[in-house]
CSV table of C-alpha atoms and ligand atoms in Angstrom, one decimal:
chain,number,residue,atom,x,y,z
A,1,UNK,CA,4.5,26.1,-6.2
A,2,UNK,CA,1.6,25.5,-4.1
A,3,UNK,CA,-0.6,22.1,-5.2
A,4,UNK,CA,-4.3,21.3,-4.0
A,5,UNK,CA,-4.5,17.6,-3.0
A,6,UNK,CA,-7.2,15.3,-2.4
A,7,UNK,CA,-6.4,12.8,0.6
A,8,UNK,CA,-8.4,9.5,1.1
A,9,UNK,CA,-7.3,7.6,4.4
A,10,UNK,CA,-6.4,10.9,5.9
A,11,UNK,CA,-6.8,9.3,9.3
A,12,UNK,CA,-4.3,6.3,9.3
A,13,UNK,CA,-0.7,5.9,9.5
A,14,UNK,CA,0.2,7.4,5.9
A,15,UNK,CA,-2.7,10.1,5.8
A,16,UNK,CA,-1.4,11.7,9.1
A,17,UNK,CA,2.3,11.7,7.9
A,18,UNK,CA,1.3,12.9,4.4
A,19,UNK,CA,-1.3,15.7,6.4
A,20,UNK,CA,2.7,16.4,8.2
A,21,UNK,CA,4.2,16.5,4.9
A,22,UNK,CA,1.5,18.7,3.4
A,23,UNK,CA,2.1,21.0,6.8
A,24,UNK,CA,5.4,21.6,5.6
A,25,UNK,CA,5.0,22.4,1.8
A,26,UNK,CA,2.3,25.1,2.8
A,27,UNK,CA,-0.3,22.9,0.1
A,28,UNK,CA,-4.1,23.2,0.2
A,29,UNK,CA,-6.0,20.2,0.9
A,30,UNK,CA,-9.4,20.3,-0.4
A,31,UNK,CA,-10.9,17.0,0.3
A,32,UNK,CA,-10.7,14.2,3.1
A,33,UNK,CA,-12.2,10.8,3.5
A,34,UNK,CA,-12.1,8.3,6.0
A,35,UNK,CA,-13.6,5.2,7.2
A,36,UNK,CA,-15.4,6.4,11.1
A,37,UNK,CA,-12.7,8.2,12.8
A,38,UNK,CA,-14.6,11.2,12.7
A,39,UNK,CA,-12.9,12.9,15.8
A,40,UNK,CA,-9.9,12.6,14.1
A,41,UNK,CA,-11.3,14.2,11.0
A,42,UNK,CA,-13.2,17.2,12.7
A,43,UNK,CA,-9.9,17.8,13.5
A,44,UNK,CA,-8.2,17.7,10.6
A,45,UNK,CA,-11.4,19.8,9.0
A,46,UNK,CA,-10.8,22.3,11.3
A,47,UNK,CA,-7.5,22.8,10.6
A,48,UNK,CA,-7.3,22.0,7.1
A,49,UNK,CA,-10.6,23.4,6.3
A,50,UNK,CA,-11.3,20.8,2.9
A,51,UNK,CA,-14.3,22.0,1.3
A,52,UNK,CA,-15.7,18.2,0.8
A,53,UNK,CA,-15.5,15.1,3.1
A,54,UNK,CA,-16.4,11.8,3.3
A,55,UNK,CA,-16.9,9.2,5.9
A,56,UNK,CA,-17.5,5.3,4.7
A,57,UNK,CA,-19.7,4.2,7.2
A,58,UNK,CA,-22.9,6.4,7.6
A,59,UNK,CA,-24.0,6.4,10.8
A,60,UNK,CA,-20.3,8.0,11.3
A,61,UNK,CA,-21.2,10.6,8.4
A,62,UNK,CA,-24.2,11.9,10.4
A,63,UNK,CA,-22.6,12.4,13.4
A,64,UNK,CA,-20.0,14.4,11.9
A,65,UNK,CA,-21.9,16.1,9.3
A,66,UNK,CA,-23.5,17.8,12.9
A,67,UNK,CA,-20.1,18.0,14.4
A,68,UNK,CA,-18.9,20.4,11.9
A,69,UNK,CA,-22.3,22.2,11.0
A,70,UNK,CA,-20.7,25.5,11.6
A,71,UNK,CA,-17.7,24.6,8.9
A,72,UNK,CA,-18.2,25.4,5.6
A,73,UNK,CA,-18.0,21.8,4.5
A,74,UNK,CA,-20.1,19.4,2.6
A,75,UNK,CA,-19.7,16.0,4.0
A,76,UNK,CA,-20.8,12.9,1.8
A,77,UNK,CA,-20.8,9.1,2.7
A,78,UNK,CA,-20.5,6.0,1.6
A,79,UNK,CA,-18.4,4.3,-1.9
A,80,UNK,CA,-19.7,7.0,-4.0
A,81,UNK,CA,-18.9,9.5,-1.1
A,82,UNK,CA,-14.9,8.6,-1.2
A,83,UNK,CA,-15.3,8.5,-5.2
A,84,UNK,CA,-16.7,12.0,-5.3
A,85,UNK,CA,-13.1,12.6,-3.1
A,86,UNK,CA,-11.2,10.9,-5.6
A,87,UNK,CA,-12.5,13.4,-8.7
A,88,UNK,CA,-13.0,16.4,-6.3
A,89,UNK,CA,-12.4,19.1,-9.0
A,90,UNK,CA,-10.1,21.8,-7.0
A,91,UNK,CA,-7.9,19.3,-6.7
A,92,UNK,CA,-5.0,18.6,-8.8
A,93,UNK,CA,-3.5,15.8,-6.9
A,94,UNK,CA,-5.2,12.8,-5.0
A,95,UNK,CA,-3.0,10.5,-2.8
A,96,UNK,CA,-4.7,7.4,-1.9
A,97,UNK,CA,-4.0,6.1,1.4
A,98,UNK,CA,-6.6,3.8,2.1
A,99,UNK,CA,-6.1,0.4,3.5
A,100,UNK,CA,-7.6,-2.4,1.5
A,101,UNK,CA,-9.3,-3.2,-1.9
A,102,UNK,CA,-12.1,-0.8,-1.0
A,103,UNK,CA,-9.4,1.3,-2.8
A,104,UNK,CA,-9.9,0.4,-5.8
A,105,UNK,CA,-13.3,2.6,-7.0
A,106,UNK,CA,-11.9,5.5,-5.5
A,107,UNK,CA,-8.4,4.6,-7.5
A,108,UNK,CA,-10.4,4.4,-10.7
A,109,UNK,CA,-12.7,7.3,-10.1
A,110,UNK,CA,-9.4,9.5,-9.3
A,111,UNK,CA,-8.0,8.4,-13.0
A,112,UNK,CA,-11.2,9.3,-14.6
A,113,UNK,CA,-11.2,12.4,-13.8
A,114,UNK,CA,-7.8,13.2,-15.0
A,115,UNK,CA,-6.0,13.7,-11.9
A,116,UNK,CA,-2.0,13.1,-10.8
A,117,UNK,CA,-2.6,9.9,-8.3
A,118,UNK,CA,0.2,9.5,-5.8
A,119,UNK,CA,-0.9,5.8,-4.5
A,120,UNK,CA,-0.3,4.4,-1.6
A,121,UNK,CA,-3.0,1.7,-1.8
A,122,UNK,CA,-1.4,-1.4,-3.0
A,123,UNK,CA,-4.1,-3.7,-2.8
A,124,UNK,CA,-5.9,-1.6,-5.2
A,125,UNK,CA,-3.0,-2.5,-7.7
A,126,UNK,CA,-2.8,-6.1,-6.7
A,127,UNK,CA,-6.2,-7.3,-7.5
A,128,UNK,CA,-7.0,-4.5,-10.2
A,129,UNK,CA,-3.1,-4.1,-12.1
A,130,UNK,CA,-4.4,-4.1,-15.0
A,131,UNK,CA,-7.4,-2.7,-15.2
A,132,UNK,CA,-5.7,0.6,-13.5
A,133,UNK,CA,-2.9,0.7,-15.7
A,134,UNK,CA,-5.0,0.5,-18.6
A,135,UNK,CA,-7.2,3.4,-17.0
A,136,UNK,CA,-4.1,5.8,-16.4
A,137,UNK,CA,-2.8,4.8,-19.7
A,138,UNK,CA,-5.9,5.7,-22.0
A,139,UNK,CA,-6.7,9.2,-19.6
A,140,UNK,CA,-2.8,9.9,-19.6
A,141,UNK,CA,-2.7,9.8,-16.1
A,142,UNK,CA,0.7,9.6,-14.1
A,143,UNK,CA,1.1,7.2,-10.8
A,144,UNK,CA,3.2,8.2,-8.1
A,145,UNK,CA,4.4,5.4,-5.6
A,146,UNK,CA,4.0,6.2,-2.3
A,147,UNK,CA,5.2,2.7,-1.0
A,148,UNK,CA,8.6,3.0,0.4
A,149,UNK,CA,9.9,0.3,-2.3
A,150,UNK,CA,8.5,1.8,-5.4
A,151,UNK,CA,9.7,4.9,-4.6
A,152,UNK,CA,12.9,4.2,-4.4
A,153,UNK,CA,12.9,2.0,-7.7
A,154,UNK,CA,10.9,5.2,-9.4
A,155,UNK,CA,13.8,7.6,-7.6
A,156,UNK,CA,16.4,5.2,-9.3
A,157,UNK,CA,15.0,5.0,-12.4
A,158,UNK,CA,15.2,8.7,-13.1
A,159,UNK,CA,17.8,9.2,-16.0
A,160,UNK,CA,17.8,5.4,-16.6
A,161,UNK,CA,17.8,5.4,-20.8
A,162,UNK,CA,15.0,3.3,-21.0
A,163,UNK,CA,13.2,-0.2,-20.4
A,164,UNK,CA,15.6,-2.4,-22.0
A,165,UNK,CA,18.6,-1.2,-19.8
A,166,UNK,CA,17.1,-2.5,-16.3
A,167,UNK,CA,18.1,-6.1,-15.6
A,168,UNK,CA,15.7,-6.8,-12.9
A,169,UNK,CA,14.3,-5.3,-9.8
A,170,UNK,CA,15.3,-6.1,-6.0
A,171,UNK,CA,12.9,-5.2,-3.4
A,172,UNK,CA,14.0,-4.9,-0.1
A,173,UNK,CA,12.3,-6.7,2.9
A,174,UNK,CA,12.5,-6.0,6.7
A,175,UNK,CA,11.9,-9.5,7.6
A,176,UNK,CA,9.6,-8.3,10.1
A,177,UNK,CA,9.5,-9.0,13.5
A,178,UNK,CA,9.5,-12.8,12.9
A,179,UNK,CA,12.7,-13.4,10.7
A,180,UNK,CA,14.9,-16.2,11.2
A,181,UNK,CA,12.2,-18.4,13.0
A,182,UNK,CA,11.1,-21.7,11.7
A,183,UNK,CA,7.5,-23.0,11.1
A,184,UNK,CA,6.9,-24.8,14.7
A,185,UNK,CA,8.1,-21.2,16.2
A,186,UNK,CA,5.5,-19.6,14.0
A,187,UNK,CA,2.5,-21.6,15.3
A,188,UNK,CA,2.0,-20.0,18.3
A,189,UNK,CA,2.5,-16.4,17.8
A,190,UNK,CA,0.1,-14.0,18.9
A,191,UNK,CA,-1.3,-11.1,17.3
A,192,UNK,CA,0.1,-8.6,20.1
A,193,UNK,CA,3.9,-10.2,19.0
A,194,UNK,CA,3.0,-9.8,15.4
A,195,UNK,CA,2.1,-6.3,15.4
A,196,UNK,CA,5.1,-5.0,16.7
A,197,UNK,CA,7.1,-3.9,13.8
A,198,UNK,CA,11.3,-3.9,14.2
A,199,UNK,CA,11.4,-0.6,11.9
A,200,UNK,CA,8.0,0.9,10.8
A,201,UNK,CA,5.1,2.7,12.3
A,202,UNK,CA,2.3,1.7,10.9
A,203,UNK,CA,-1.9,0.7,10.3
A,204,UNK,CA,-2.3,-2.9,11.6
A,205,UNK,CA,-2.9,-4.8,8.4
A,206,UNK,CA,0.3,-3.8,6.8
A,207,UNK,CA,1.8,-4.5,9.8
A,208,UNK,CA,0.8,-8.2,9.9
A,209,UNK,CA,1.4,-8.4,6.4
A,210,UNK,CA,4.8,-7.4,7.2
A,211,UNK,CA,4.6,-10.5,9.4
A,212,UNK,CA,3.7,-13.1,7.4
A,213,UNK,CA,5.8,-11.1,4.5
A,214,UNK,CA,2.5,-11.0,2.1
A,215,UNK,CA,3.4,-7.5,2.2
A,216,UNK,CA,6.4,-8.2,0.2
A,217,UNK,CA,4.5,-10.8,-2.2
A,218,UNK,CA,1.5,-7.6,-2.5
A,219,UNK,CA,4.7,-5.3,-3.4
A,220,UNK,CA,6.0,-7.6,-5.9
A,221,UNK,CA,2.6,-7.5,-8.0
A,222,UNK,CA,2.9,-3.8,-6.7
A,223,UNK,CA,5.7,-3.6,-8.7
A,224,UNK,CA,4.8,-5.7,-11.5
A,225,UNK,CA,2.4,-3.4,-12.6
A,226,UNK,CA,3.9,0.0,-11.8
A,227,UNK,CA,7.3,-0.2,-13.2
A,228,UNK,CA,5.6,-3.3,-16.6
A,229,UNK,CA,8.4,-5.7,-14.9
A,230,UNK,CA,8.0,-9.7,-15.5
A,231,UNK,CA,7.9,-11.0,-11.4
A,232,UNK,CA,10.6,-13.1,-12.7
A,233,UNK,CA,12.6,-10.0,-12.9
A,234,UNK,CA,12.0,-9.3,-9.6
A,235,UNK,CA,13.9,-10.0,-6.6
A,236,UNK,CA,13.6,-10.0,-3.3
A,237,UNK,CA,16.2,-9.7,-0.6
A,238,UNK,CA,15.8,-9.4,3.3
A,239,UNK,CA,17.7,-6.3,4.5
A,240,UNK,CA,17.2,-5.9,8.5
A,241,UNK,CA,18.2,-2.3,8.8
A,242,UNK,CA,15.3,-0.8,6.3
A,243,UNK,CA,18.0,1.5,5.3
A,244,UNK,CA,18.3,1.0,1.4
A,245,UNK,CA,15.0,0.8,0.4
A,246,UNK,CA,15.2,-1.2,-2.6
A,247,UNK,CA,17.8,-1.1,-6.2
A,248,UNK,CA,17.4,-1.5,-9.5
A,249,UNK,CA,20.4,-3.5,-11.2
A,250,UNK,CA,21.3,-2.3,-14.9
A,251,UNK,CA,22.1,-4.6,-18.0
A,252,UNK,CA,26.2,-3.7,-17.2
A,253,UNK,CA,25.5,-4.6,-13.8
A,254,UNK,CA,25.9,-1.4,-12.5
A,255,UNK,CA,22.9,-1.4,-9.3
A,256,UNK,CA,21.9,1.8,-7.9
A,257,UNK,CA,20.0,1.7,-4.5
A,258,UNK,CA,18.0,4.6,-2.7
A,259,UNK,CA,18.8,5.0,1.1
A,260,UNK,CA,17.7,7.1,4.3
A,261,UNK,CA,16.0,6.8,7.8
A,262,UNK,CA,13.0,4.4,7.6
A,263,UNK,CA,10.4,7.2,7.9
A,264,UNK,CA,7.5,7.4,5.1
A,265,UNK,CA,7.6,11.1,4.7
A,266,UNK,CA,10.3,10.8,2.6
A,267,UNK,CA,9.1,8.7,-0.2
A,268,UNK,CA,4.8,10.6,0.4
A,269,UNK,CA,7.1,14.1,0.1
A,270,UNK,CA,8.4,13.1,-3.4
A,271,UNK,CA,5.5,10.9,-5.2
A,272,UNK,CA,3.5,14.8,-4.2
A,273,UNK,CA,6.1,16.6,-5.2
A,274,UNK,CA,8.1,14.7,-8.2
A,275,UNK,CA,9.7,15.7,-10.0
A,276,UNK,CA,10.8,18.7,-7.7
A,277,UNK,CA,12.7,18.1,-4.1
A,278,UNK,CA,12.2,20.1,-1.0
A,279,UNK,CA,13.4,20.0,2.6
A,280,UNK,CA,11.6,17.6,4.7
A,281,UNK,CA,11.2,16.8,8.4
A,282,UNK,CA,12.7,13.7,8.1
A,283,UNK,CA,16.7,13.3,10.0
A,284,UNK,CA,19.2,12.5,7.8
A,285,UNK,CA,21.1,9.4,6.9
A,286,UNK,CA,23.9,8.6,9.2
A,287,UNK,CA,25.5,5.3,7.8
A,288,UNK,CA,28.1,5.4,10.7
A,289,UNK,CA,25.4,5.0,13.0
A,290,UNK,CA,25.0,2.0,12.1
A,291,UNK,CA,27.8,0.7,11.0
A,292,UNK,CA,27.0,-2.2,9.0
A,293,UNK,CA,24.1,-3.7,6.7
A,294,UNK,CA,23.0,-7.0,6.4
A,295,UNK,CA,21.4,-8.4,3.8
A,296,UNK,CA,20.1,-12.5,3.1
A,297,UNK,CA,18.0,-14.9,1.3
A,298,UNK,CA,13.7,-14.8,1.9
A,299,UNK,CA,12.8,-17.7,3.2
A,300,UNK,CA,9.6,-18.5,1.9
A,301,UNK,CA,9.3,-22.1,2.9
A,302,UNK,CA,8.3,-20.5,5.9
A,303,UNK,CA,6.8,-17.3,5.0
A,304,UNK,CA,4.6,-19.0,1.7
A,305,UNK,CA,2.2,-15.8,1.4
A,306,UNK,CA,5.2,-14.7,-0.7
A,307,UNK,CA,5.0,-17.8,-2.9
A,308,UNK,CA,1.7,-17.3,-3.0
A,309,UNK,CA,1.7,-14.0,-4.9
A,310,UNK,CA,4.5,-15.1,-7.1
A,311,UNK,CA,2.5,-17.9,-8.0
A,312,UNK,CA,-0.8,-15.6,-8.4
A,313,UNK,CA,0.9,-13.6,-10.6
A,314,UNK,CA,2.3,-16.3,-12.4
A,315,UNK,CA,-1.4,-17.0,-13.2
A,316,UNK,CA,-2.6,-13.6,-14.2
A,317,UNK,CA,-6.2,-13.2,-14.6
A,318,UNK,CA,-8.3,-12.9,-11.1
A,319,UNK,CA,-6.0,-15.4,-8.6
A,320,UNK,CA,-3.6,-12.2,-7.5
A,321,UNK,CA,-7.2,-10.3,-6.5
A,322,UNK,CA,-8.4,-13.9,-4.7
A,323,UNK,CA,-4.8,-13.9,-2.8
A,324,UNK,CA,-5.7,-10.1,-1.5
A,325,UNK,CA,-8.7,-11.0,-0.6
A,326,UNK,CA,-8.1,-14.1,1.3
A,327,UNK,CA,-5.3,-12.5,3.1
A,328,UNK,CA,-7.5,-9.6,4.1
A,329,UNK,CA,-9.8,-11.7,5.4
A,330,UNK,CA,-7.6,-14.0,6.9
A,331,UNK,CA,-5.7,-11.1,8.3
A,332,UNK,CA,-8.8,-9.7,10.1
A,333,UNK,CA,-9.9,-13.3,12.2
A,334,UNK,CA,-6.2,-13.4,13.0
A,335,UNK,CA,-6.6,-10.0,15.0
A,336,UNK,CA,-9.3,-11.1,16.3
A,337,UNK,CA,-8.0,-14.0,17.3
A,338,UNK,CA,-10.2,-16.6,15.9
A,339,UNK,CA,-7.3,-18.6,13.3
A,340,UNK,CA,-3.7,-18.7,13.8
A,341,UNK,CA,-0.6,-17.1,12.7
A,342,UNK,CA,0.4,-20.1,10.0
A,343,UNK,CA,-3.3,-20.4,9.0
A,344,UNK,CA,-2.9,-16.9,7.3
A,345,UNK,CA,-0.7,-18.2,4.6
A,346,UNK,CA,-2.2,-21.0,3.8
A,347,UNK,CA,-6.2,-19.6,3.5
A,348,UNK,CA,-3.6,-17.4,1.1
A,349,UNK,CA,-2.5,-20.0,-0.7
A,350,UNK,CA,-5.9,-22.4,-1.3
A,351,UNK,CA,-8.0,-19.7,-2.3
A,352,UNK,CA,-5.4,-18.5,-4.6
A,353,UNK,CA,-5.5,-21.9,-6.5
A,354,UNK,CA,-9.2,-22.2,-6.0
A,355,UNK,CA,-10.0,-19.3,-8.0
A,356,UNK,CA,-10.5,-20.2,-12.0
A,357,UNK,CA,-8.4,-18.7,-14.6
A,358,UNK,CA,-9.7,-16.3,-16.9
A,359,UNK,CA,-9.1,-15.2,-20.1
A,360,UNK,CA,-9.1,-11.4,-19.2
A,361,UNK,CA,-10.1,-9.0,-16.6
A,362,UNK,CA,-12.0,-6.9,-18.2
A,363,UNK,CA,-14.7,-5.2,-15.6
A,364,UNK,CA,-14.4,-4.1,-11.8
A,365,UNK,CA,-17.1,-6.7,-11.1
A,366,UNK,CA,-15.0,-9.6,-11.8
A,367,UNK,CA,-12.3,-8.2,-9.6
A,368,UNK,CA,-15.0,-7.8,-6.2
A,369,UNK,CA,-16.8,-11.0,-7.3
A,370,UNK,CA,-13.2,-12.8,-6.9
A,371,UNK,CA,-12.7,-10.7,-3.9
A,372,UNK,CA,-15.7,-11.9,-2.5
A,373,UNK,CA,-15.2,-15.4,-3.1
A,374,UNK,CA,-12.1,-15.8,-1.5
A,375,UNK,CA,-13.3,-14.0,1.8
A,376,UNK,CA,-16.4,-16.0,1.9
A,377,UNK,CA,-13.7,-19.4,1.4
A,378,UNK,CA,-11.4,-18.3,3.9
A,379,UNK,CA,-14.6,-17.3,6.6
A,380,UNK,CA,-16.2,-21.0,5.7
A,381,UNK,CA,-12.7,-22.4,6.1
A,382,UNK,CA,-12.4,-20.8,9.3
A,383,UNK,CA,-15.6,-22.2,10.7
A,384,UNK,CA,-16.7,-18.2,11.4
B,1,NDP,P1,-4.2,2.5,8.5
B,1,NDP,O1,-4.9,1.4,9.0
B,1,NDP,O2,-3.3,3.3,9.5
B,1,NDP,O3,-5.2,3.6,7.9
B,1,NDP,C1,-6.1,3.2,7.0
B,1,NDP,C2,-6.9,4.4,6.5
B,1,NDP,O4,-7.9,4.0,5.6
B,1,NDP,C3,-7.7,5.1,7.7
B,1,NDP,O5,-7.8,6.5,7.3
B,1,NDP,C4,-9.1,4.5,7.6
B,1,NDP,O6,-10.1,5.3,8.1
B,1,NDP,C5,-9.2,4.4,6.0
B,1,NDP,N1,-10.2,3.4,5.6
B,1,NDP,C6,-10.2,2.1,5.9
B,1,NDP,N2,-11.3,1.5,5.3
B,1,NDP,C7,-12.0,2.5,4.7
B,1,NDP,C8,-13.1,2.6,3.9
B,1,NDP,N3,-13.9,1.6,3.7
B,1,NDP,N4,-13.5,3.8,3.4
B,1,NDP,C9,-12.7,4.9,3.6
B,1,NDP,N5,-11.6,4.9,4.3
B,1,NDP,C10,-11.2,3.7,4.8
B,1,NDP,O7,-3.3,2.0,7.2
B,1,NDP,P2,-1.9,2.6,6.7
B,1,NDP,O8,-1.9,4.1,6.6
B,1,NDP,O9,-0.8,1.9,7.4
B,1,NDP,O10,-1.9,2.0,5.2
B,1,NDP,C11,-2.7,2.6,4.2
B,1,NDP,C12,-2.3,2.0,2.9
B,1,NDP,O11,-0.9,2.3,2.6
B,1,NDP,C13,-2.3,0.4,2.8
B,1,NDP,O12,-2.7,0.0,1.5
B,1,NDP,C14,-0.9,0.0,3.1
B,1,NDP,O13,-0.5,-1.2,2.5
B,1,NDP,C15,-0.1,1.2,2.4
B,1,NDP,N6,1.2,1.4,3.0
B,1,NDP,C16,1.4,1.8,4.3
B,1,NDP,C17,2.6,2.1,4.8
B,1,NDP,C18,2.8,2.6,6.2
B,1,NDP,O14,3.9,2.9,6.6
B,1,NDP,N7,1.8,2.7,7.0
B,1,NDP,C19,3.8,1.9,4.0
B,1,NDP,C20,3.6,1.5,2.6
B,1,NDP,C21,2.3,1.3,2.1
B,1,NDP,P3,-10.5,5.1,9.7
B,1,NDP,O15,-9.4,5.7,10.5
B,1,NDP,O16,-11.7,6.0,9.8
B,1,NDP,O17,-10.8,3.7,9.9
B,2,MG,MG1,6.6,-1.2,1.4
């Protein structure tokens, strides 16, 4: 059956491969949003023809709202632009696909309105778990994960009898393009090395946090919250090939894993289309291709944004939200060259443990007040 779908990030990595997998199921998309890649969205508004758009940055919004004048197509800007996205009424489904925790209005605005939220966006569930899960809980919303992990721990979950069976979790991990090397290798590694990714394509933040494997330590809270898992109960082991893309392990000890190619489609194609499967334009799986799969131990003596989320969760409250937002920021002077590789993990881990506990999170505003605190630490810390 045909589906209407509501797409925010429509012009990075996962929004273009999820625009391919809409393609190919013949859906409707009726809204787009974006951060100022308009030409990249006049294009995609010519071709998908949404019937609402928005652009984040407004200056960017102008230009395109003249760029498509002859479309019929209302074009909106700003946060409350890419919320109106989120609850765009001819929509039944909204995938969220931004990068960063300027997903997390959109996330909630998406839930409020009652729709099916395939999410892509895992810093929205990083620094605001609980205050999303709550939300989809109370408007009896389902979550679909569109991160390669969750999917496959949702796809090995189906026909599991119930919580009490799963033992624990185990994540996969890449090891990114840095595995194996030591600390005093690390100091000196340029952002041009970092972004280049052994298996996946994909937007340059994830692809650094793949680096310094915070992505794994952001999946584990990922995780956390998605699938109501202690982070004790989940593991994490470094698989080179990307090939099984993570397991669930059963009380009896039984451990079911999900495999194929490392291509996103895949796991975008089923958190739109669950619980239903359909042809994709992914290849298929040929294990004999490669011929063996390797599998060892994170080393995260060496990598510590992964302690650092395991400790962040640990403390609950606000210091997993602190950890994204350090790291985002962090990430960002990395690129442009202004701190190191190694200084990443630890702006990670200081403005983690700066950030007081709290009893609860209760509001949004706590969560970008702590998000804003650990930016402005790591900028000050940086000297920028
Ligand atoms: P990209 O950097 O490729 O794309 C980011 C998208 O978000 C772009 O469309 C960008 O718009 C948009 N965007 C950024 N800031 C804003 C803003 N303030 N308002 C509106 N739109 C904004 O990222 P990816 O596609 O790689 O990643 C997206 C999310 O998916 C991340 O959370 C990532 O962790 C997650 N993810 C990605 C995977 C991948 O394979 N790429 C795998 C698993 C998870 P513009 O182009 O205009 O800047
Ligand atoms: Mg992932």
């Amino acid at each position: 059956m045909k589906k209407t779908l509501a797409l925010l990030g429509s012009t990075g990595s996962i929004g273009k491969q999820a625009l391919d997998v809409v393609r190919g199921l013949g859906w409707s998309v009726q809204a787009l949003a974006a951060h100022s890649n308009i030409q990249e969205l006049e294009n995609q508004i010519r071709e998908f023809k949404p019937q609402l758009v928005a652009v984040f940055d407004l200056e960017a919004a102008k230009t395109l709202r003249i760029a498509v004048a002859d479309m019929d197509v209302k074009v909106v800007q700003g946060m409350s632009g890419l919320c109106e996205v989120a609850a765009c009424e001819s929509a039944e489904l909204v995938l969220n696909s931004v990068v960063g925790m300027v997903g997390l209005q959109p996330t909630l605005a998406a839930i409020q309105s009652g729709k099916k939220l395939a999410l892509a966006n895992k810093e929205t569930l990083v620094a605001g778990g609980k205050l999303v899960m709550d939300a989809a809980k109370r408007n009896k919303v389902p979550i679909f994960p569109v991160d390669s992990e969750h999917s496959a721990i949702f796809q090995c979950l189906q026909g599991s009898p119930g919580e009490k069976a799963v033992k624990r979790l185990i994540l996969t991990a890449s090891g990114g393009p840095f595995f194996g090397r030591n600390r005093k290798e690390l100091s000196e590694v340029t952002p041009e090395q970092a972004l280049k990714h052994p298996n996946w394509q994909m937007g340059a933040k994830i692809t650094i946090d793949s680096a310094t494997m915070m992505n794994k330590g952001l999946e584990i809270i990922e995780a956390s919250w998605l699938f109501a898992m202690p982070a004790e109960r989940i593991d994490v082991v470094v698989h080179r090939e990307s090939v099984i893309h993570s397991m669930i392990e059963y009380v009896d000890h039984s451990v079911i894993a999900q495999m194929g190619v490392p291509d996103m489609r895949i796991p975008i194609q089923y958190a739109l289309t669950y619980p239903e499967r359909f042809r994709s334009p992914v290849s298929p799986l040929s294990l004999t291709d490669y011929g063996k799969l390797t599998f060892f131990e994170p080393d995260t003596d060496t990598f510590v944004c992964m302690k650092a989320c395991k400790k962040a969760i640990a403390r609950g409250g606000l210091a997993p939200a602190a950890a994204n937002g350090a790291n985002e920021m962090a990430v960002r002077l990395f690129l442009e060259g202004r701190i190191s590789f190694l200084e990443i993990g630890e702006y990670v881990m200081e403005a983690m443990e700066r950030q007081p506990d709290v009893q609860e999170v209760v509001s949004v505003e706590q969560i970008l007040d702590a998000d804003r605190a650990a930016r402005d630490f790591v900028r000050r810390a940086a000297g920028c």
